[in-house]
Amino acid sequence: MKKQRSLFKSIGLGLGILLVLVVYAYGFQVTQVDFAETSSEVRLTQLSRILRALAHPDIIEFEQEETIAKTPIYLPCPEGGLELPEVDTSEPYLVTDVACAESKENVIVEGYHLPSGSKGPIHFLTASGANLQLGNFVVAGDGTFRESVRMPTRQPVAEAQYIRATARVPVGAPMLTDTAIVTWDKIVETVFLALLATTFGTLLAIPISFLAARNLMSEIKYSLTSVALTILGWPLGIGLGLLLTRWLAMLSEKLSANSLLTAVSMVIIPLLAYALFRWILPLLGQKQPGVFVRISRLFVYLLIAASGIIFLQLLAQSALTVGQALIEPLGPLGFLGGFIAQLGDVLNISLPVVVALAGGAVVGSPMSALGQRISDRYAARFVKIINIVLSAAAGALLFILIGAAINWFYQINDLYKVLLIPGGVGALLGILLAVRTDPKDLMPLGSTIYMITRTILNAIRSVEPLIMVIVFAVWVGIGPFAGVLALGLHTIAALAKLYSEQVESIMPGPLEAVQATGANRLQTIVFAVVPQIVPPYISFTMYRWDINVRMSTIIGFAGGGGIGFLLMQNINLLNYRAASTQMLAIAVVVASMDYISSSLRKRLV
Amino acid sequence: MLEVRNLTKIYDGGVLALDNVSFSVEQGEFLAVIGLSGSGKSTLLRCINRLVEPTEGQILWNGVDITAASQDELLRIRRKIGMVFQHFNLVTRSKVITNVLAGRLGYVNTGRSMVNRFPKSDIDMALKQMDRVDITDQAYKRADELSGGQQQRVGIARAMVQEPEMILADEPVASLDPVLAHSIMQHLDQINKEDGATVLCSLHFLDLVHQYADRAIALNDGLLMFDGAPEAIDDEKFKEIYGKEAERVG
């Protein structure tokens, strides 16, 4: 029995080994492994040419003094003898061992009276005026050289052609080549590309990471009434927020047409808001506010919010104007003006988004509280009826929104298909959910958000920034900005995941203790979660910074700006010495950034 | 007055931690909760402030049903219940005073607390309570620079700034040596006697129970085995609570 089993085992093992061999054999076939190619002579000469070019990065050059000597040569030998001019031996001169030669024939060239230590190329000057390099020479201490060169293959020409030696001696201080200067410009661009992408990515990844942390989200549970009202409330609030900003933008546009009016209202509006705030302050403390107080309070809040929005719109507008006006007078520091203008633009673009989200929160969270109160206070049967109505509406809304998104991609544009069917299906699912669940059951809203966030993050993370940048290059044009956006987006997804795993692994004790004091969810995060995650967040941000520096050096391959674009160009032009300069720059930057970040990490964490 | 009625807790996975437990505590009483590890003491204390959601039963505190409280009401109830933990549960990377001020979170404005701005009166109160447990010198050190006994005093100060009407202490001295244990118990006793807070404290050592508690309840496997004066725990009761093989050690 025992023997048999061991026999089976060895057969199995043998088959296993065979299988592994087959896998690798197929792998060789698929990847076209060909070791003969590595030692083929043609390939090796090409390789050594490239490697030598790479070993001579094009960084410094010298001012050079040139001494030129030339001698005539006939190719091929003319019929009827030839006539050689007298050689002036007091000047630098060349001599060839033969006066005429055939194509591909070797000729010995000797040079005299050349500056000792100089070197340079030997050219064949064709009758049509082209230069063909035949070889190189180095002048010895006595001012002579001797080199054997091979004649090029040419059509027969009757008159004399020339062999020319250009002896070069470096003079003066070393200078940076044009390649080196361009490379420096681009490497600076690369580093800043990485910096901006890391900064944007980190700033957005931090809040998202909380949404993607299971231990924080799984506790968030609300009754179905509350969830349904939240789903209905958020889009409503977002819509109202957008409407409000658009309406206020018209107002602030009128104000900003006049610069004096802008300045005056930028002073008056904050003062007004502050006065309103002071006036409302005593009302905030009231324990049991009456209806009148509540309504007037709400009204004042709205006024304060509206004046804040107008103020920010004016601020954005004036930053844009002032920044652009500053570019000219600031001269070389003009980029500061550009920066101010860009900040104004960022504010202009992000304000509607922020206001819309805030509107969603302002409408959504009281509706959620209202829903919770309904399901807490009223009898189960009543809550059930409300649930059926509300979750039907919420389901319909959710599916119509999804339908609209699908419609945007596929352009179905059929009212019936994109509005009625999803609406009906959503309403049905909502009713089903409301009927099947206990009316006071708590729905895992947090876990659902967690799952959705994780799925989106995983999807984004699986697309390489090199591919993302293609889309962004179409959107904002080829250049470093496209690279910033692509790297930034990938950074958000990657960091949010790493961060959220840190949140999930924090010690639960302090969390529990802070919760026990009656702290609400936000306070718990700030007091118990944040202090625990600061060190790992810093260390992951630096890790990502290293990755982004590396990525930013090649993101130009796909149109993302930085040094990659230059490198790719030079490789395609077979300009290996310039490419070598850029590779060297990349190596230096990556290594030094690695060093800086690791020593910073040591100090901070 | 705290009244626990038919409290049952079944964890996900079917573990029965509390089985139909009922008892009541007078305001200002010092109640010891005893029992073996895993007998349900921690679960019981955590059910009272709903860090653990009870499966069934009611907890009435001054006439309010804690188990039926909405989320907002629960936060207002919790801020009146201080809690002290076996492993202190301080945020070790934060300063001592920040840990103590965390006890005020239920009272202060959310926005201000987010940027760590507490009212002057709260800071004064924190310093005063830290003085009572004798850790004022350590106020601006990081919590993990403190020794175990000092850390537990920070934990007590955090509970004290809540101006608690009740303290839940979950084995507050189990990770400390006997001398420190007495000093911590004295602080709890002080809160009980001077501030009039009800104290529910789970303990392992019976001599501590005898010395500090007015009354004791005992749990074994989630069942309430004993409810009475500490002196009433005789050898027979002891074996009932701790099992037949148990020996008394001090």
PDB file of C-alpha atoms in Angstrom, chain B:
ATOM      1  CA  MET B   1     -30.540  54.829  39.319  1.00  0.00           C
ATOM      2  CA  LEU B   2     -29.452  52.310  36.674  1.00  0.00           C
ATOM      3  CA  GLU B   3     -31.686  49.396  35.908  1.00  0.00           C
ATOM      4  CA  VAL B   4     -30.593  46.551  33.667  1.00  0.00           C
ATOM      5  CA  ARG B   5     -33.457  44.328  32.598  1.00  0.00           C
ATOM      6  CA  ASN B   6     -33.114  40.962  30.897  1.00  0.00           C
ATOM      7  CA  LEU B   7     -29.989  42.010  29.068  1.00  0.00           C
ATOM      8  CA  THR B   8     -28.848  39.470  26.470  1.00  0.00           C
ATOM      9  CA  LYS B   9     -25.996  39.787  24.032  1.00  0.00           C
ATOM     10  CA  ILE B  10     -25.276  37.305  21.272  1.00  0.00           C
ATOM     11  CA  TYR B  11     -22.266  38.208  19.111  1.00  0.00           C
ATOM     12  CA  ASP B  12     -22.168  37.592  15.374  1.00  0.00           C
ATOM     13  CA  GLY B  13     -21.159  33.987  15.178  1.00  0.00           C
ATOM     14  CA  GLY B  14     -23.524  32.903  17.927  1.00  0.00           C
ATOM     15  CA  VAL B  15     -21.425  33.398  21.062  1.00  0.00           C
ATOM     16  CA  LEU B  16     -23.742  34.040  23.993  1.00  0.00           C
ATOM     17  CA  ALA B  17     -21.928  36.645  26.108  1.00  0.00           C
ATOM     18  CA  LEU B  18     -24.758  37.794  28.373  1.00  0.00           C
ATOM     19  CA  ASP B  19     -27.737  35.652  29.210  1.00  0.00           C
ATOM     20  CA  ASN B  20     -30.792  37.443  30.568  1.00  0.00           C
ATOM     21  CA  VAL B  21     -28.943  39.569  33.125  1.00  0.00           C
ATOM     22  CA  SER B  22     -30.963  41.852  35.402  1.00  0.00           C
ATOM     23  CA  PHE B  23     -29.795  44.049  38.266  1.00  0.00           C
ATOM     24  CA  SER B  24     -30.022  47.622  39.420  1.00  0.00           C
ATOM     25  CA  VAL B  25     -27.600  50.167  40.849  1.00  0.00           C
ATOM     26  CA  GLU B  26     -28.461  53.147  43.052  1.00  0.00           C
ATOM     27  CA  GLN B  27     -27.053  56.544  42.179  1.00  0.00           C
ATOM     28  CA  GLY B  28     -23.737  56.964  43.989  1.00  0.00           C
ATOM     29  CA  GLU B  29     -23.156  53.280  44.572  1.00  0.00           C
ATOM     30  CA  PHE B  30     -19.778  51.546  43.993  1.00  0.00           C
ATOM     31  CA  LEU B  31     -20.575  48.267  42.302  1.00  0.00           C
ATOM     32  CA  ALA B  32     -17.932  45.642  41.632  1.00  0.00           C
ATOM     33  CA  VAL B  33     -18.438  43.216  38.746  1.00  0.00           C
ATOM     34  CA  ILE B  34     -16.518  39.989  39.230  1.00  0.00           C
ATOM     35  CA  GLY B  35     -16.112  36.794  37.274  1.00  0.00           C
ATOM     36  CA  LEU B  36     -13.599  34.851  35.231  1.00  0.00           C
ATOM     37  CA  SER B  37     -12.080  36.207  32.052  1.00  0.00           C
ATOM     38  CA  GLY B  38     -14.636  35.707  29.296  1.00  0.00           C
ATOM     39  CA  SER B  39     -17.572  35.622  31.681  1.00  0.00           C
ATOM     40  CA  GLY B  40     -19.135  38.697  30.074  1.00  0.00           C
ATOM     41  CA  LYS B  41     -17.956  41.522  32.357  1.00  0.00           C
ATOM     42  CA  SER B  42     -16.555  43.668  29.551  1.00  0.00           C
ATOM     43  CA  THR B  43     -19.584  43.030  27.366  1.00  0.00           C
ATOM     44  CA  LEU B  44     -21.887  44.058  30.202  1.00  0.00           C
ATOM     45  CA  LEU B  45     -20.070  47.345  30.784  1.00  0.00           C
ATOM     46  CA  ARG B  46     -19.928  48.080  27.056  1.00  0.00           C
ATOM     47  CA  CYS B  47     -23.632  47.389  26.641  1.00  0.00           C
ATOM     48  CA  ILE B  48     -24.388  50.110  29.155  1.00  0.00           C
ATOM     49  CA  ASN B  49     -22.910  52.857  26.953  1.00  0.00           C
ATOM     50  CA  ARG B  50     -23.704  50.866  23.815  1.00  0.00           C
ATOM     51  CA  LEU B  51     -20.159  50.496  22.603  1.00  0.00           C
ATOM     52  CA  VAL B  52     -21.586  47.007  22.152  1.00  0.00           C
ATOM     53  CA  GLU B  53     -25.140  46.876  20.833  1.00  0.00           C
ATOM     54  CA  PRO B  54     -27.299  44.659  23.114  1.00  0.00           C
ATOM     55  CA  THR B  55     -29.276  41.938  21.381  1.00  0.00           C
ATOM     56  CA  GLU B  56     -32.209  42.051  23.768  1.00  0.00           C
ATOM     57  CA  GLY B  57     -33.271  43.669  27.003  1.00  0.00           C
ATOM     58  CA  GLN B  58     -33.423  47.179  28.350  1.00  0.00           C
ATOM     59  CA  ILE B  59     -31.087  49.491  30.195  1.00  0.00           C
ATOM     60  CA  LEU B  60     -32.907  52.272  32.021  1.00  0.00           C
ATOM     61  CA  TRP B  61     -30.852  55.111  33.405  1.00  0.00           C
ATOM     62  CA  ASN B  62     -32.719  57.757  35.373  1.00  0.00           C
ATOM     63  CA  GLY B  63     -35.846  56.664  33.545  1.00  0.00           C
ATOM     64  CA  VAL B  64     -34.350  56.923  30.032  1.00  0.00           C
ATOM     65  CA  ASP B  65     -34.052  53.743  27.974  1.00  0.00           C
ATOM     66  CA  ILE B  66     -30.458  53.755  26.696  1.00  0.00           C
ATOM     67  CA  THR B  67     -31.090  50.821  24.366  1.00  0.00           C
ATOM     68  CA  ALA B  68     -33.833  52.763  22.558  1.00  0.00           C
ATOM     69  CA  ALA B  69     -31.941  56.049  22.303  1.00  0.00           C
ATOM     70  CA  SER B  70     -31.391  57.534  18.855  1.00  0.00           C
ATOM     71  CA  GLN B  71     -27.833  58.252  17.707  1.00  0.00           C
ATOM     72  CA  ASP B  72     -27.967  61.883  18.885  1.00  0.00           C
ATOM     73  CA  GLU B  73     -29.495  60.976  22.227  1.00  0.00           C
ATOM     74  CA  LEU B  74     -26.877  58.277  22.686  1.00  0.00           C
ATOM     75  CA  LEU B  75     -24.050  60.821  22.295  1.00  0.00           C
ATOM     76  CA  ARG B  76     -25.663  62.966  24.980  1.00  0.00           C
ATOM     77  CA  ILE B  77     -26.009  59.949  27.284  1.00  0.00           C
ATOM     78  CA  ARG B  78     -22.435  58.826  26.670  1.00  0.00           C
ATOM     79  CA  ARG B  79     -20.959  62.164  27.611  1.00  0.00           C
ATOM     80  CA  LYS B  80     -22.352  61.673  31.130  1.00  0.00           C
ATOM     81  CA  ILE B  81     -20.775  58.207  31.411  1.00  0.00           C
ATOM     82  CA  GLY B  82     -17.017  58.107  31.867  1.00  0.00           C
ATOM     83  CA  MET B  83     -15.146  54.961  30.916  1.00  0.00           C
ATOM     84  CA  VAL B  84     -11.810  53.617  32.129  1.00  0.00           C
ATOM     85  CA  PHE B  85     -10.108  50.729  30.354  1.00  0.00           C
ATOM     86  CA  GLN B  86      -7.720  47.929  31.235  1.00  0.00           C
ATOM     87  CA  HIS B  87      -5.225  48.977  28.563  1.00  0.00           C
ATOM     88  CA  PHE B  88      -5.846  52.692  29.216  1.00  0.00           C
ATOM     89  CA  ASN B  89      -6.752  53.245  25.532  1.00  0.00           C
ATOM     90  CA  LEU B  90      -4.948  56.554  25.304  1.00  0.00           C
ATOM     91  CA  VAL B  91      -4.048  58.005  21.930  1.00  0.00           C
ATOM     92  CA  THR B  92      -0.363  57.413  22.526  1.00  0.00           C
ATOM     93  CA  ARG B  93       0.975  59.841  19.952  1.00  0.00           C
ATOM     94  CA  SER B  94      -1.073  62.759  21.317  1.00  0.00           C
ATOM     95  CA  LYS B  95      -0.188  64.927  24.265  1.00  0.00           C
ATOM     96  CA  VAL B  96      -1.513  64.070  27.694  1.00  0.00           C
ATOM     97  CA  ILE B  97      -3.663  67.195  27.834  1.00  0.00           C
ATOM     98  CA  THR B  98      -5.179  66.382  24.435  1.00  0.00           C
ATOM     99  CA  ASN B  99      -6.089  62.945  25.725  1.00  0.00           C
ATOM    100  CA  VAL B 100      -7.735  64.476  28.766  1.00  0.00           C
ATOM    101  CA  LEU B 101      -9.559  67.115  26.723  1.00  0.00           C
ATOM    102  CA  ALA B 102     -10.986  64.328  24.558  1.00  0.00           C
ATOM    103  CA  GLY B 103     -13.329  63.807  27.504  1.00  0.00           C
ATOM    104  CA  ARG B 104     -14.948  67.159  26.661  1.00  0.00           C
ATOM    105  CA  LEU B 105     -15.727  66.242  23.053  1.00  0.00           C
ATOM    106  CA  GLY B 106     -19.349  65.493  23.830  1.00  0.00           C
ATOM    107  CA  TYR B 107     -19.834  69.043  25.117  1.00  0.00           C
ATOM    108  CA  VAL B 108     -17.877  71.264  22.727  1.00  0.00           C
ATOM    109  CA  ASN B 109     -18.660  72.583  19.277  1.00  0.00           C
ATOM    110  CA  THR B 110     -17.591  70.087  16.596  1.00  0.00           C
ATOM    111  CA  GLY B 111     -15.964  72.667  14.331  1.00  0.00           C
ATOM    112  CA  ARG B 112     -13.816  74.159  17.067  1.00  0.00           C
ATOM    113  CA  SER B 113     -12.762  70.800  18.438  1.00  0.00           C
ATOM    114  CA  MET B 114     -11.629  69.717  14.953  1.00  0.00           C
ATOM    115  CA  VAL B 115      -8.860  72.302  15.076  1.00  0.00           C
ATOM    116  CA  ASN B 116      -8.114  71.450  18.699  1.00  0.00           C
ATOM    117  CA  ARG B 117      -9.559  74.707  20.070  1.00  0.00           C
ATOM    118  CA  PHE B 118     -11.159  74.090  23.436  1.00  0.00           C
ATOM    119  CA  PRO B 119     -12.810  76.795  25.551  1.00  0.00           C
ATOM    120  CA  LYS B 120     -10.658  78.209  28.341  1.00  0.00           C
ATOM    121  CA  SER B 121     -13.037  76.817  30.934  1.00  0.00           C
ATOM    122  CA  ASP B 122     -12.537  73.299  29.555  1.00  0.00           C
ATOM    123  CA  ILE B 123      -8.767  73.599  29.641  1.00  0.00           C
ATOM    124  CA  ASP B 124      -8.956  74.849  33.228  1.00  0.00           C
ATOM    125  CA  MET B 125     -11.157  71.946  34.130  1.00  0.00           C
ATOM    126  CA  ALA B 126      -8.754  69.491  32.481  1.00  0.00           C
ATOM    127  CA  LEU B 127      -5.838  70.939  34.435  1.00  0.00           C
ATOM    128  CA  LYS B 128      -7.826  70.798  37.657  1.00  0.00           C
ATOM    129  CA  GLN B 129      -8.766  67.155  37.205  1.00  0.00           C
ATOM    130  CA  MET B 130      -5.201  66.289  36.222  1.00  0.00           C
ATOM    131  CA  ASP B 131      -4.123  67.901  39.450  1.00  0.00           C
ATOM    132  CA  ARG B 132      -6.509  65.652  41.364  1.00  0.00           C
ATOM    133  CA  VAL B 133      -4.813  62.558  39.944  1.00  0.00           C
ATOM    134  CA  ASP B 134      -1.410  64.192  40.221  1.00  0.00           C
ATOM    135  CA  ILE B 135      -0.255  64.263  36.582  1.00  0.00           C
ATOM    136  CA  THR B 136      -0.212  68.029  35.946  1.00  0.00           C
ATOM    137  CA  ASP B 137       3.579  67.905  35.394  1.00  0.00           C
ATOM    138  CA  GLN B 138       3.111  65.522  32.485  1.00  0.00           C
ATOM    139  CA  ALA B 139       0.461  67.616  30.718  1.00  0.00           C
ATOM    140  CA  TYR B 140       2.526  68.469  27.655  1.00  0.00           C
ATOM    141  CA  LYS B 141       4.355  65.164  27.281  1.00  0.00           C
ATOM    142  CA  ARG B 142       3.300  62.594  24.768  1.00  0.00           C
ATOM    143  CA  ALA B 143       1.097  59.940  26.347  1.00  0.00           C
ATOM    144  CA  ASP B 144       3.456  57.096  25.423  1.00  0.00           C
ATOM    145  CA  GLU B 145       6.254  58.681  27.451  1.00  0.00           C
ATOM    146  CA  LEU B 146       4.324  57.961  30.639  1.00  0.00           C
ATOM    147  CA  SER B 147       4.497  54.849  32.823  1.00  0.00           C
ATOM    148  CA  GLY B 148       1.552  52.479  33.098  1.00  0.00           C
ATOM    149  CA  GLY B 149       0.240  53.919  36.343  1.00  0.00           C
ATOM    150  CA  GLN B 150       0.482  57.455  35.013  1.00  0.00           C
ATOM    151  CA  GLN B 151      -1.278  56.444  31.802  1.00  0.00           C
ATOM    152  CA  GLN B 152      -4.173  55.006  33.742  1.00  0.00           C
ATOM    153  CA  ARG B 153      -4.422  58.251  35.714  1.00  0.00           C
ATOM    154  CA  VAL B 154      -4.671  60.095  32.396  1.00  0.00           C
ATOM    155  CA  GLY B 155      -7.482  57.694  31.534  1.00  0.00           C
ATOM    156  CA  ILE B 156      -9.226  58.568  34.799  1.00  0.00           C
ATOM    157  CA  ALA B 157      -8.748  62.288  34.232  1.00  0.00           C
ATOM    158  CA  ARG B 158     -10.285  61.867  30.779  1.00  0.00           C
ATOM    159  CA  ALA B 159     -13.328  60.249  32.372  1.00  0.00           C
ATOM    160  CA  MET B 160     -13.468  62.928  35.082  1.00  0.00           C
ATOM    161  CA  VAL B 161     -13.609  65.920  32.720  1.00  0.00           C
ATOM    162  CA  GLN B 162     -16.798  64.434  31.337  1.00  0.00           C
ATOM    163  CA  GLU B 163     -18.414  65.487  34.656  1.00  0.00           C
ATOM    164  CA  PRO B 164     -19.740  61.954  34.747  1.00  0.00           C
ATOM    165  CA  GLU B 165     -22.761  60.744  36.669  1.00  0.00           C
ATOM    166  CA  MET B 166     -21.498  57.217  36.159  1.00  0.00           C
ATOM    167  CA  ILE B 167     -18.097  55.611  35.624  1.00  0.00           C
ATOM    168  CA  LEU B 168     -17.654  52.306  33.845  1.00  0.00           C
ATOM    169  CA  ALA B 169     -14.270  50.854  34.749  1.00  0.00           C
ATOM    170  CA  ASP B 170     -13.288  47.750  32.781  1.00  0.00           C
ATOM    171  CA  GLU B 171     -10.616  45.986  34.848  1.00  0.00           C
ATOM    172  CA  PRO B 172      -8.844  49.286  35.457  1.00  0.00           C
ATOM    173  CA  VAL B 173      -6.032  47.749  37.507  1.00  0.00           C
ATOM    174  CA  ALA B 174      -5.491  44.414  35.754  1.00  0.00           C
ATOM    175  CA  SER B 175      -2.326  45.621  33.965  1.00  0.00           C
ATOM    176  CA  LEU B 176      -0.812  47.340  37.013  1.00  0.00           C
ATOM    177  CA  ASP B 177       1.192  46.196  40.038  1.00  0.00           C
ATOM    178  CA  PRO B 178      -0.564  45.949  43.450  1.00  0.00           C
ATOM    179  CA  VAL B 179       0.711  49.288  44.762  1.00  0.00           C
ATOM    180  CA  LEU B 180      -0.404  51.165  41.656  1.00  0.00           C
ATOM    181  CA  ALA B 181      -3.643  49.197  41.710  1.00  0.00           C
ATOM    182  CA  HIS B 182      -4.510  50.663  45.099  1.00  0.00           C
ATOM    183  CA  SER B 183      -3.674  54.195  44.040  1.00  0.00           C
ATOM    184  CA  ILE B 184      -5.897  53.879  40.953  1.00  0.00           C
ATOM    185  CA  MET B 185      -8.709  52.356  43.006  1.00  0.00           C
ATOM    186  CA  GLN B 186      -8.426  55.251  45.440  1.00  0.00           C
ATOM    187  CA  HIS B 187      -8.915  57.706  42.611  1.00  0.00           C
ATOM    188  CA  LEU B 188     -12.059  55.858  41.530  1.00  0.00           C
ATOM    189  CA  ASP B 189     -13.204  55.834  45.144  1.00  0.00           C
ATOM    190  CA  GLN B 190     -12.610  59.580  45.284  1.00  0.00           C
ATOM    191  CA  ILE B 191     -14.814  60.174  42.225  1.00  0.00           C
ATOM    192  CA  ASN B 192     -17.420  57.992  43.835  1.00  0.00           C
ATOM    193  CA  LYS B 193     -17.375  59.645  47.258  1.00  0.00           C
ATOM    194  CA  GLU B 194     -16.569  63.267  46.407  1.00  0.00           C
ATOM    195  CA  ASP B 195     -18.351  63.708  43.086  1.00  0.00           C
ATOM    196  CA  GLY B 196     -21.164  61.293  43.789  1.00  0.00           C
ATOM    197  CA  ALA B 197     -20.721  59.347  40.558  1.00  0.00           C
ATOM    198  CA  THR B 198     -21.999  55.807  40.357  1.00  0.00           C
ATOM    199  CA  VAL B 199     -19.096  53.426  39.683  1.00  0.00           C
ATOM    200  CA  LEU B 200     -19.358  50.078  37.953  1.00  0.00           C
ATOM    201  CA  CYS B 201     -15.966  48.442  38.142  1.00  0.00           C
ATOM    202  CA  SER B 202     -14.968  44.974  37.002  1.00  0.00           C
ATOM    203  CA  LEU B 203     -12.240  43.485  39.184  1.00  0.00           C
ATOM    204  CA  HIS B 204     -10.234  40.313  39.539  1.00  0.00           C
ATOM    205  CA  PHE B 205      -8.987  40.524  43.111  1.00  0.00           C
ATOM    206  CA  LEU B 206     -11.474  39.971  45.862  1.00  0.00           C
ATOM    207  CA  ASP B 207      -9.535  41.997  48.417  1.00  0.00           C
ATOM    208  CA  LEU B 208      -9.991  45.049  46.206  1.00  0.00           C
ATOM    209  CA  VAL B 209     -13.688  44.235  46.006  1.00  0.00           C
ATOM    210  CA  HIS B 210     -13.919  44.011  49.783  1.00  0.00           C
ATOM    211  CA  GLN B 211     -12.021  47.208  50.277  1.00  0.00           C
ATOM    212  CA  TYR B 212     -13.721  49.501  47.776  1.00  0.00           C
ATOM    213  CA  ALA B 213     -17.082  48.137  46.659  1.00  0.00           C
ATOM    214  CA  ASP B 214     -20.433  48.727  48.314  1.00  0.00           C
ATOM    215  CA  ARG B 215     -21.927  45.817  46.454  1.00  0.00           C
ATOM    216  CA  ALA B 216     -20.817  43.147  44.030  1.00  0.00           C
ATOM    217  CA  ILE B 217     -22.381  41.216  41.199  1.00  0.00           C
ATOM    218  CA  ALA B 218     -20.797  38.120  39.708  1.00  0.00           C
ATOM    219  CA  LEU B 219     -21.033  36.704  36.207  1.00  0.00           C
ATOM    220  CA  ASN B 220     -20.216  33.217  35.031  1.00  0.00           C
ATOM    221  CA  ASP B 221     -20.609  32.379  31.364  1.00  0.00           C
ATOM    222  CA  GLY B 222     -22.976  35.286  30.856  1.00  0.00           C
ATOM    223  CA  LEU B 223     -25.242  34.338  33.744  1.00  0.00           C
ATOM    224  CA  LEU B 224     -25.692  36.482  36.850  1.00  0.00           C
ATOM    225  CA  MET B 225     -24.525  34.241  39.708  1.00  0.00           C
ATOM    226  CA  PHE B 226     -24.463  36.621  42.649  1.00  0.00           C
ATOM    227  CA  ASP B 227     -25.803  40.004  43.665  1.00  0.00           C
ATOM    228  CA  GLY B 228     -25.133  41.269  47.165  1.00  0.00           C
ATOM    229  CA  ALA B 229     -22.659  42.653  49.650  1.00  0.00           C
ATOM    230  CA  PRO B 230     -19.003  41.679  49.047  1.00  0.00           C
ATOM    231  CA  GLU B 231     -18.829  40.134  52.501  1.00  0.00           C
ATOM    232  CA  ALA B 232     -21.505  37.649  51.502  1.00  0.00           C
ATOM    233  CA  ILE B 233     -19.139  35.889  49.086  1.00  0.00           C
ATOM    234  CA  ASP B 234     -18.259  32.829  51.160  1.00  0.00           C
ATOM    235  CA  ASP B 235     -16.324  29.802  49.974  1.00  0.00           C
ATOM    236  CA  GLU B 236     -19.398  28.154  48.556  1.00  0.00           C
ATOM    237  CA  LYS B 237     -20.383  31.232  46.577  1.00  0.00           C
ATOM    238  CA  PHE B 238     -16.796  31.633  45.488  1.00  0.00           C
ATOM    239  CA  LYS B 239     -16.747  28.153  43.971  1.00  0.00           C
ATOM    240  CA  GLU B 240     -20.051  28.863  42.273  1.00  0.00           C
ATOM    241  CA  ILE B 241     -18.655  31.992  40.675  1.00  0.00           C
ATOM    242  CA  TYR B 242     -15.189  30.842  39.765  1.00  0.00           C
ATOM    243  CA  GLY B 243     -15.712  27.105  39.298  1.00  0.00           C
ATOM    244  CA  LYS B 244     -14.912  24.121  41.468  1.00  0.00           C
ATOM    245  CA  GLU B 245     -11.121  24.041  40.987  1.00  0.00           C
ATOM    246  CA  ALA B 246     -10.623  27.689  41.937  1.00  0.00           C
ATOM    247  CA  GLU B 247      -8.531  28.626  44.961  1.00  0.00           C
ATOM    248  CA  ARG B 248      -8.752  31.948  46.732  1.00  0.00           C
ATOM    249  CA  VAL B 249      -5.641  34.022  46.396  1.00  0.00           C
ATOM    250  CA  GLY B 250      -5.846  37.062  48.605  1.00  0.00           C
TER     251      GLY B 250
END
